[in-house]
Amino acid sequence: MTVIIDPITSSKARNRPRGWTLLLGAATALVATAPASAETLMDAVASAYATNPTLTEQRYRQKSVNETYVQTRSQYGPTLSVNATAQYRYTKERISPTRVIENNDRTGDATLNLRQQVYSGGRVRGALEEARANVHASEEQLRRVEGEVIQNVIAAYAAVLRDQRRLIVTRENVAVLREQLDERRTRRKVRDVTITDVAQADARLASGEVQIANAQAQLAVSRGDYLRIVGHEPGELQPLPELPGLPETIDEAFTVADAENASLQAARHSEVASRANIAEQRGAQRPSVTISAQAGKSGDLRDPSFRDYNTDVTAQVTLTQPLWQGGAIRSRIRQAQDQNNAAQAVVDSERRQALQDVVLAWNQLASARVGLVSGTRQVEATQIAFAGMQREESYGLRSPTEVLNAEQELASAQLNLLSSRYTEYVARSALLLAMGRLDARTVNSAIPAKDPEAEFKKVRWRGLFPTDPAMMLLDHVGSAPIVGKRKPDLRRADQPKPTGSPAMPATPDKRFTSAPLVPIKESPLREAGKLPPSLQYYETAPGDEKAPQKAPQ
């Protein structure tokens, strides 16, 4: 903020105490220079956790699955309904040409119906267990969606940071190229360089200007993606924090993924639901018992006292035992068994996919960490080369083309390093997601957990009738077992694990992951003995025992 004070004031204003003026000016300057609080990744995750529509949609879908359990459990309770009918009937009968009889009948009846399922042969028990397993599966699906949303937040946040810095690098690149073009045009006036040298500098500048346009467009796309996922546009973003929970070895990642991967857990619960469906279908072979009762009154609606109404009360117990259904019941049992076999194959498929996701994320992370270390060394080396070539060109030891090439290599190295930083951090989140340990609290522990099981418990016993627990216990008598035996060839213990993945390099420190890049035009000249740590082996001969065999990590 700029404050302009008009020196031309009235005499009355000049006579005011200067203390108030100085105090007001100091307060204004303080407000103007107070920095706005920058947004952190924790803030972005909290915003997405509260407002992301994909996550909100899945929460409501999970709640809707909870209601299927309530609807299934209600079959154990009684049903009570009332039917009421009112009828008006007008008749006109001609007895003779001179005599007509008219009737106006107004009749009505009301019936109260009660029905209680006493025993279902285990059909309702199987359906209830199936509904419960589906609730568990939907909870795991919600956990998977939450992990994917958080990973998208991390990727969008890191992409904005990356593209902001890439735009800075491309602008620095153009600034340097513009200086070089001006220098060559000046030197052309004294015939120190050729038209070819000027044209080469101009071509590189034009290419750099295109890179600026592309970088600006990419940043706009990343900001739009951030808005879509987080719910607001990014402002000033803080550096990326550490992500906890990364495994030490890939075998540890495999073990965790086998136990906690959300998609795999959802498939296991779906397989349990399919086994419960087998029990439900087998229950159709067993007898069922139902008690029903009806009580009703009917009569002339014109009688307000209801004394002449007819009363009808009926109570009955119905025992139903299927004898012959044309093979339909056995067909449904075989169908349920085939569906369970398919569900077991899905479990195996999801397990293999979970392990492959771990392998993919593990190797991407390992490769990105190597790229970080090597990329940092490349940037430091190209900066030394560019600064040295500029100095050597002034002495006539290097050509203008060599300087342009060195500058282009430096800009490309910085851009590649920024991409490696992004890839390395996103690969961390991908590995946690594959293991099943990425959620909002991984990034922001202050976010209160929304327990889907607590949401289920809120509705589990709604509408429960006092007789329901007794009916549930009775339905266990003689019913088919819910839990069956898995096929031996689909057991988890027999599944192989991928091999051949490299060991994970050590976690790079902040010098590799978030240290600011030296501007291109400020690339320093390095004297002997003052090289960066990763380049100190320049001063040693090959084979020297003290020389590092590779860049330090």
XYZ file of C-alpha atoms in Angstrom:
553
model
C 0.000 0.000 0.000
C 1.284 3.476 -0.894
C 0.332 6.452 1.270
C 0.571 9.876 -0.429
C 0.602 12.912 1.847
C -0.227 16.212 0.158
C 2.343 18.816 1.313
C -0.075 21.624 0.520
C -2.415 21.825 3.498
C -4.383 24.538 5.188
C -2.884 26.501 8.034
C -5.368 24.934 10.427
C -4.248 21.472 9.460
C -0.597 22.467 9.828
C -1.264 23.625 13.354
C -2.547 20.213 14.493
C -0.308 18.186 16.807
C 2.152 16.159 14.766
C 2.021 13.257 17.214
C -1.384 12.121 15.978
C -0.247 12.364 12.390
C 2.832 10.257 13.044
C 0.807 7.704 15.002
C -1.755 7.422 12.217
C 0.982 7.047 9.612
C 2.730 4.341 11.620
C -0.521 2.407 12.053
C -1.254 2.672 8.341
C 2.205 1.437 7.437
C 1.890 -1.438 9.890
C -1.405 -2.585 8.380
C -0.043 -2.216 4.876
C 3.034 -4.304 5.531
C 1.373 -7.037 7.643
C 1.813 -10.267 5.677
C -1.255 -12.348 4.898
C -1.178 -15.829 6.379
C -0.105 -18.358 3.782
C -2.134 -21.504 3.224
C -0.686 -24.851 4.247
C -1.352 -28.337 2.966
C -3.176 -29.036 6.241
C -5.548 -26.138 5.489
C -6.175 -27.462 1.987
C -6.899 -30.964 3.275
C -9.282 -29.626 5.936
C -11.170 -27.628 3.303
C -11.465 -30.578 0.927
C -12.464 -32.932 3.757
C -15.355 -30.620 4.616
C -16.536 -29.515 1.167
C -15.272 -31.852 -1.577
C -18.400 -33.015 -3.480
C -16.956 -36.420 -4.397
C -16.297 -37.215 -0.756
C -19.655 -35.788 0.337
C -21.441 -37.881 -2.277
C -19.747 -41.064 -1.068
C -20.646 -40.287 2.550
C -24.336 -40.088 1.644
C -24.086 -43.234 -0.459
C -22.606 -45.020 2.513
C -25.430 -43.759 4.726
C -27.974 -45.045 2.209
C -26.393 -48.507 2.439
C -26.843 -48.350 6.233
C -30.578 -48.098 5.683
C -30.656 -51.429 3.819
C -29.740 -53.106 7.093
C -32.657 -51.407 8.867
C -35.039 -52.386 6.070
C -33.903 -56.005 6.210
C -34.060 -56.194 10.008
C -37.630 -54.851 9.932
C -38.782 -58.193 8.483
C -38.456 -59.658 11.990
C -40.998 -57.210 13.374
C -44.770 -57.115 12.998
C -46.539 -55.135 10.335
C -49.745 -53.330 11.178
C -52.011 -51.690 8.635
C -55.548 -50.459 8.354
C -57.824 -50.529 5.325
C -60.920 -48.371 5.207
C -63.505 -48.246 2.416
C -66.544 -45.983 1.952
C -69.059 -46.732 -0.822
C -72.019 -44.816 -2.167
C -74.533 -46.568 -4.405
C -77.597 -45.074 -6.074
C -80.203 -47.281 -7.800
C -83.414 -46.353 -9.529
C -85.916 -49.155 -10.286
C -89.136 -48.625 -12.273
C -91.824 -50.985 -11.011
C -94.621 -49.700 -13.265
C -95.167 -46.755 -15.551
C -96.324 -44.774 -12.592
C -94.130 -46.195 -9.810
C -90.331 -45.792 -9.377
C -88.219 -46.951 -6.421
C -84.969 -45.118 -5.640
C -82.284 -46.337 -3.228
C -79.311 -44.463 -1.797
C -76.881 -46.801 -0.046
C -73.906 -45.533 1.923
C -71.819 -48.374 3.279
C -68.344 -48.565 4.744
C -65.901 -50.964 6.320
C -62.581 -50.738 8.177
C -60.131 -53.573 8.701
C -57.049 -53.732 10.943
C -54.383 -56.169 9.692
C -51.540 -57.603 11.793
C -48.803 -59.859 10.451
C -45.830 -61.322 12.337
C -43.063 -63.427 10.788
C -42.251 -66.081 13.409
C -39.762 -68.217 11.525
C -38.281 -67.774 8.053
C -36.042 -70.827 7.879
C -32.998 -68.549 8.048
C -33.828 -66.479 4.961
C -34.067 -63.223 6.874
C -31.000 -64.118 8.914
C -28.979 -64.599 5.723
C -30.328 -61.381 4.225
C -29.453 -59.495 7.406
C -25.881 -60.824 7.420
C -25.591 -59.906 3.746
C -26.775 -56.366 4.487
C -24.264 -56.051 7.347
C -21.397 -57.202 5.131
C -22.459 -54.719 2.469
C -22.361 -51.973 5.097
C -18.766 -52.931 5.912
C -17.903 -52.942 2.213
C -19.414 -49.477 1.735
C -17.391 -48.191 4.704
C -14.208 -49.412 3.022
C -15.277 -47.824 -0.254
C -15.764 -44.552 1.592
C -12.282 -44.912 3.066
C -10.871 -45.508 -0.418
C -12.603 -42.430 -1.827
C -11.334 -40.340 1.080
C -7.786 -41.511 0.389
C -8.114 -40.725 -3.304
C -9.476 -37.252 -2.570
C -6.632 -36.527 -0.150
C -4.110 -37.721 -2.717
C -5.724 -35.422 -5.286
C -5.413 -32.537 -2.822
C -1.737 -33.318 -2.324
C -1.143 -33.571 -6.066
C -3.016 -30.327 -6.781
C -1.207 -28.460 -3.992
C 2.201 -29.718 -5.144
C 1.346 -28.968 -8.788
C 0.572 -25.325 -8.016
C 3.868 -24.970 -6.164
C 5.710 -26.664 -9.012
C 4.109 -24.565 -11.733
C 4.629 -21.316 -9.821
C 8.342 -22.059 -9.611
C 8.513 -23.267 -13.200
C 7.028 -19.956 -14.312
C 9.718 -18.127 -12.330
C 12.427 -20.190 -14.009
C 11.043 -19.587 -17.504
C 10.820 -15.842 -16.854
C 14.405 -15.799 -15.599
C 15.382 -17.731 -18.710
C 13.753 -15.141 -20.974
C 15.338 -12.278 -19.038
C 18.795 -13.772 -19.529
C 18.127 -14.512 -23.193
C 16.922 -10.961 -23.734
C 20.122 -9.614 -22.179
C 22.179 -11.885 -24.390
C 20.306 -10.732 -27.486
C 20.841 -7.073 -26.555
C 24.512 -7.767 -25.940
C 24.942 -9.470 -29.311
C 23.137 -6.682 -31.111
C 25.476 -4.195 -29.456
C 28.495 -6.256 -30.382
C 27.154 -6.583 -33.914
C 27.423 -2.823 -34.339
C 31.164 -3.095 -33.908
C 31.283 -6.274 -35.995
C 32.404 -8.369 -32.992
C 29.777 -11.069 -33.754
C 28.019 -12.174 -36.904
C 24.383 -12.003 -37.969
C 24.244 -15.737 -37.261
C 25.056 -15.139 -33.596
C 22.328 -12.505 -33.317
C 19.806 -14.778 -35.051
C 20.623 -17.672 -32.726
C 20.069 -15.486 -29.660
C 16.796 -14.185 -31.082
C 15.595 -17.740 -31.848
C 16.349 -18.848 -28.300
C 14.486 -15.803 -26.951
C 11.428 -16.580 -29.077
C 11.481 -20.169 -27.821
C 11.703 -18.908 -24.242
C 8.702 -16.625 -24.743
C 6.686 -19.646 -25.898
C 7.778 -21.485 -22.752
C 6.468 -18.596 -20.635
C 3.082 -18.816 -22.330
C 2.996 -22.575 -21.782
C 4.046 -22.192 -18.140
C 1.346 -19.583 -17.522
C -1.274 -21.821 -19.112
C -0.149 -24.814 -17.047
C -0.264 -22.777 -13.856
C -3.801 -21.647 -14.677
C -4.810 -25.276 -15.247
C -3.252 -26.342 -11.932
C -4.992 -23.514 -10.087
C -8.305 -24.553 -11.626
C -7.711 -28.157 -10.589
C -6.940 -26.926 -7.072
C -10.235 -25.030 -6.991
C -12.120 -28.118 -8.191
C -10.669 -30.374 -5.507
C -10.102 -28.063 -2.509
C -13.009 -25.671 -3.017
C -11.197 -22.348 -3.350
C -8.406 -20.853 -5.391
C -4.880 -21.150 -4.024
C -3.250 -18.122 -2.521
C 0.255 -18.082 -1.168
C 1.187 -21.688 -0.409
C 3.591 -22.881 2.239
C 6.224 -25.554 1.416
C 5.136 -29.175 1.492
C 5.347 -30.903 4.902
C 6.610 -34.418 5.604
C 4.189 -37.326 5.156
C 4.376 -39.815 8.058
C 3.884 -43.548 7.891
C 6.144 -44.515 4.981
C 7.454 -48.115 5.237
C 11.082 -49.041 5.648
C 10.953 -51.959 3.202
C 8.700 -53.023 0.375
C 7.820 -56.234 2.257
C 6.461 -54.094 5.066
C 4.392 -52.199 2.499
C 3.067 -55.507 1.122
C 2.062 -56.677 4.600
C 0.261 -53.448 5.422
C -1.507 -53.353 2.050
C -2.701 -56.949 2.483
C -4.311 -55.997 5.792
C -5.432 -52.402 5.235
C -5.869 -51.643 1.524
C -9.401 -50.257 1.288
C -10.321 -51.816 -2.072
C -9.085 -55.221 -0.926
C -10.997 -54.945 2.344
C -14.161 -53.948 0.478
C -13.795 -56.995 -1.776
C -13.437 -59.260 1.255
C -16.610 -57.887 2.813
C -18.430 -58.302 -0.513
C -17.291 -61.940 -0.567
C -18.769 -62.403 2.914
C -22.012 -60.874 1.649
C -22.113 -63.379 -1.208
C -21.677 -66.256 1.278
C -24.560 -64.874 3.337
C -26.642 -64.838 0.157
C -26.057 -68.592 -0.201
C -27.497 -69.113 3.281
C -30.428 -66.880 2.390
C -31.239 -68.948 -0.695
C -30.889 -72.218 1.185
C -33.385 -70.926 3.711
C -36.028 -71.026 0.977
C -35.982 -74.850 1.268
C -37.026 -74.720 4.908
C -40.480 -74.064 6.365
C -41.674 -70.639 7.366
C -44.261 -69.701 9.990
C -46.374 -66.562 9.972
C -49.065 -65.322 12.350
C -51.688 -62.965 10.983
C -54.838 -61.412 12.384
C -57.595 -59.196 11.032
C -60.311 -57.261 12.809
C -62.923 -55.216 10.970
C -66.299 -53.505 11.064
C -68.736 -52.815 8.239
C -72.172 -51.208 8.023
C -74.325 -48.306 6.937
C -72.533 -44.985 7.155
C -75.848 -43.240 7.911
C -75.904 -44.893 11.333
C -73.813 -42.532 13.501
C -73.932 -44.817 16.531
C -72.177 -47.786 14.769
C -74.369 -50.126 16.877
C -75.686 -52.016 13.890
C -72.224 -52.508 12.327
C -71.015 -56.034 11.646
C -67.801 -57.137 13.398
C -65.391 -59.651 11.855
C -62.252 -60.937 13.663
C -59.889 -63.501 12.138
C -56.595 -64.962 13.448
C -54.487 -67.620 11.771
C -51.106 -69.340 11.836
C -49.656 -70.226 8.463
C -46.977 -72.865 7.987
C -45.407 -72.938 4.532
C -43.103 -75.723 3.373
C -41.973 -75.650 -0.268
C -42.316 -79.074 -1.869
C -41.754 -78.514 -5.559
C -40.676 -75.336 -7.316
C -39.571 -76.722 -10.644
C -35.906 -76.537 -9.592
C -36.035 -72.751 -9.019
C -34.762 -72.910 -5.420
C -31.832 -75.185 -6.267
C -31.049 -72.952 -9.234
C -30.910 -69.872 -7.027
C -28.610 -71.725 -4.597
C -26.244 -72.680 -7.428
C -26.391 -69.129 -8.726
C -25.447 -67.774 -5.295
C -22.573 -70.242 -5.069
C -21.268 -69.135 -8.464
C -21.539 -65.522 -7.380
C -19.519 -66.366 -4.276
C -16.844 -68.042 -6.405
C -16.701 -64.892 -8.517
C -16.448 -62.763 -5.371
C -13.521 -64.868 -4.156
C -11.808 -64.321 -7.489
C -12.396 -60.582 -7.063
C -10.658 -60.756 -3.677
C -7.675 -62.391 -5.341
C -7.720 -59.802 -8.123
C -7.906 -56.882 -5.688
C -5.054 -58.326 -3.646
C -2.875 -58.588 -6.724
C -3.861 -55.068 -7.733
C -3.009 -53.760 -4.256
C 0.439 -55.331 -4.440
C 0.950 -53.937 -7.929
C -0.070 -50.474 -6.711
C 2.557 -50.793 -3.985
C 5.175 -51.844 -6.539
C 4.278 -48.959 -8.831
C 4.345 -46.330 -6.087
C 7.484 -47.793 -4.507
C 9.462 -47.714 -7.747
C 8.185 -44.272 -8.702
C 9.287 -42.984 -5.317
C 12.689 -44.670 -5.562
C 13.234 -43.334 -9.083
C 12.113 -39.835 -8.105
C 14.528 -39.760 -5.159
C 17.406 -40.692 -7.434
C 16.202 -37.981 -9.799
C 16.182 -35.459 -6.958
C 19.792 -36.103 -5.997
C 21.064 -36.353 -9.551
C 18.935 -33.417 -10.654
C 20.337 -31.234 -7.889
C 23.852 -32.173 -8.933
C 22.949 -31.437 -12.557
C 21.631 -27.968 -11.658
C 24.744 -27.149 -9.650
C 27.033 -28.381 -12.438
C 25.204 -26.522 -15.207
C 25.250 -23.318 -13.162
C 29.021 -23.560 -12.836
C 29.324 -24.337 -16.545
C 27.061 -21.437 -17.572
C 28.781 -18.880 -15.350
C 32.190 -20.080 -16.503
C 31.266 -19.992 -20.171
C 29.998 -16.433 -19.845
C 33.351 -15.390 -18.389
C 35.295 -17.427 -20.962
C 33.272 -15.917 -23.819
C 34.362 -12.439 -22.751
C 37.960 -13.607 -23.195
C 37.228 -15.145 -26.566
C 37.582 -18.728 -25.330
C 33.943 -19.702 -25.932
C 31.571 -19.034 -28.787
C 28.171 -17.357 -28.321
C 26.478 -20.617 -29.306
C 28.181 -22.479 -26.477
C 26.928 -19.886 -23.993
C 23.385 -20.188 -25.343
C 23.540 -23.964 -25.095
C 24.840 -23.788 -21.526
C 22.032 -21.419 -20.534
C 19.421 -23.663 -22.119
C 20.821 -26.722 -20.324
C 20.684 -24.832 -17.017
C 17.048 -23.802 -17.511
C 16.087 -27.354 -18.529
C 17.908 -28.791 -15.504
C 16.033 -26.497 -13.125
C 12.687 -27.348 -14.718
C 13.440 -31.071 -14.520
C 14.427 -30.748 -10.878
C 11.113 -29.066 -10.061
C 9.274 -31.911 -11.808
C 11.288 -34.468 -9.824
C 10.367 -32.740 -6.566
C 6.699 -32.920 -7.505
C 6.909 -36.563 -8.590
C 8.760 -37.608 -5.439
C 6.210 -36.056 -3.081
C 3.169 -37.336 -4.966
C 4.721 -40.819 -5.053
C 4.857 -40.738 -1.246
C 1.100 -40.186 -1.085
C 0.517 -42.864 -3.743
C 2.451 -45.391 -1.662
C 0.443 -44.543 1.456
C -2.786 -44.851 -0.544
C -1.783 -48.249 -1.931
C -1.046 -49.408 1.614
C -4.419 -48.118 2.836
C -2.956 -45.550 5.227
C -3.752 -42.268 3.508
C -6.614 -40.233 4.940
C -7.245 -36.681 6.068
C -5.653 -37.269 9.469
C -2.428 -38.451 7.832
C -1.840 -34.840 6.809
C -3.858 -32.969 9.432
C -4.273 -34.774 12.747
C -6.516 -31.970 14.017
C -9.361 -32.998 11.698
C -12.044 -34.827 13.716
C -12.586 -38.303 12.344
C -15.996 -39.100 10.855
C -16.445 -42.726 11.858
C -18.766 -44.459 9.352
C -19.392 -47.224 11.890
C -20.761 -44.605 14.281
C -23.148 -43.461 11.546
C -24.324 -47.059 11.171
C -24.898 -47.449 14.898
C -27.150 -44.380 14.854
C -29.687 -46.137 12.617
C -29.038 -49.809 13.357
C -31.853 -50.264 15.884
C -34.286 -47.617 14.707
C -37.835 -48.937 14.573
C -36.926 -51.972 16.703
C -40.011 -53.742 18.116
C -39.766 -55.515 21.518
C -40.337 -58.915 19.899
C -37.606 -58.492 17.264
C -34.704 -59.917 19.326
C -36.708 -63.078 20.098
C -37.596 -63.517 16.427
C -33.940 -63.058 15.456
C -32.860 -65.787 17.885
C -35.613 -68.130 16.715
C -34.587 -67.674 13.099
C -31.167 -69.165 13.916
C -32.773 -72.552 14.660
C -32.037 -74.954 11.822
C -30.884 -72.213 9.469
C -27.984 -72.622 7.074
C -24.578 -71.424 8.330
C -23.454 -68.018 7.106
C -19.701 -68.557 6.967
C -18.501 -71.129 4.480
C -15.054 -72.425 3.604
C -12.957 -70.592 1.059
C -11.452 -72.382 -1.869
C -7.861 -73.499 -1.192
C -6.522 -71.989 -4.409
C -7.801 -68.557 -3.447
C -6.365 -68.358 0.064
C -4.226 -65.310 0.781
C -1.368 -67.374 2.229
C -0.731 -69.030 -1.130
C -0.438 -65.821 -3.098
C 3.060 -64.865 -4.337
C 4.473 -61.376 -3.892
C 6.264 -59.292 -6.544
C 10.039 -59.300 -6.426
C 12.829 -57.319 -8.047
C 12.074 -53.858 -6.677
C 15.152 -51.824 -5.712
C 15.895 -50.708 -2.190
C 14.457 -47.335 -1.302
C 17.054 -44.527 -1.272
C 17.289 -42.503 1.901
C 14.777 -39.695 2.308
C 16.331 -36.577 0.734
C 16.753 -33.579 3.000
C 15.339 -30.125 2.288
C 18.367 -29.157 0.200
C 17.027 -31.520 -2.445
C 13.272 -31.224 -1.895
C 12.512 -27.567 -1.201
C 15.665 -25.396 -1.289
C 15.156 -22.282 -3.467
C 16.843 -22.437 -6.858
C 19.572 -19.923 -7.614
C 18.329 -17.552 -10.351
C 19.916 -18.203 -13.736
C 21.396 -14.738 -14.020
C 22.914 -15.090 -10.547
C 24.740 -18.326 -11.338
C 27.993 -17.915 -9.387
C 31.508 -18.472 -10.555
C 33.139 -21.210 -8.486
C 36.781 -21.200 -7.600
C 38.836 -24.278 -6.865
C 38.144 -25.525 -3.350
C 34.726 -23.810 -3.177
C 32.620 -26.325 -5.050
C 29.260 -27.581 -3.705
C 29.433 -30.820 -1.666
C 28.032 -32.885 -4.524
C 30.753 -31.624 -6.914
C 33.839 -31.685 -4.713
C 35.079 -34.842 -6.399
C 35.932 -32.615 -9.423
C 39.236 -31.900 -7.663
C 40.185 -35.596 -7.349
C 41.499 -37.999 -9.926
C 39.577 -41.158 -10.860
C 40.518 -44.004 -8.597
C 41.386 -41.797 -5.639
C 40.208 -43.608 -2.501
C 38.932 -40.379 -1.002
C 36.836 -39.545 -4.014
C 33.147 -40.413 -3.599
C 31.916 -43.008 -6.037
C 28.576 -41.266 -6.400
C 26.870 -38.108 -5.323
C 25.991 -38.127 -1.639
C 22.388 -38.784 -0.688
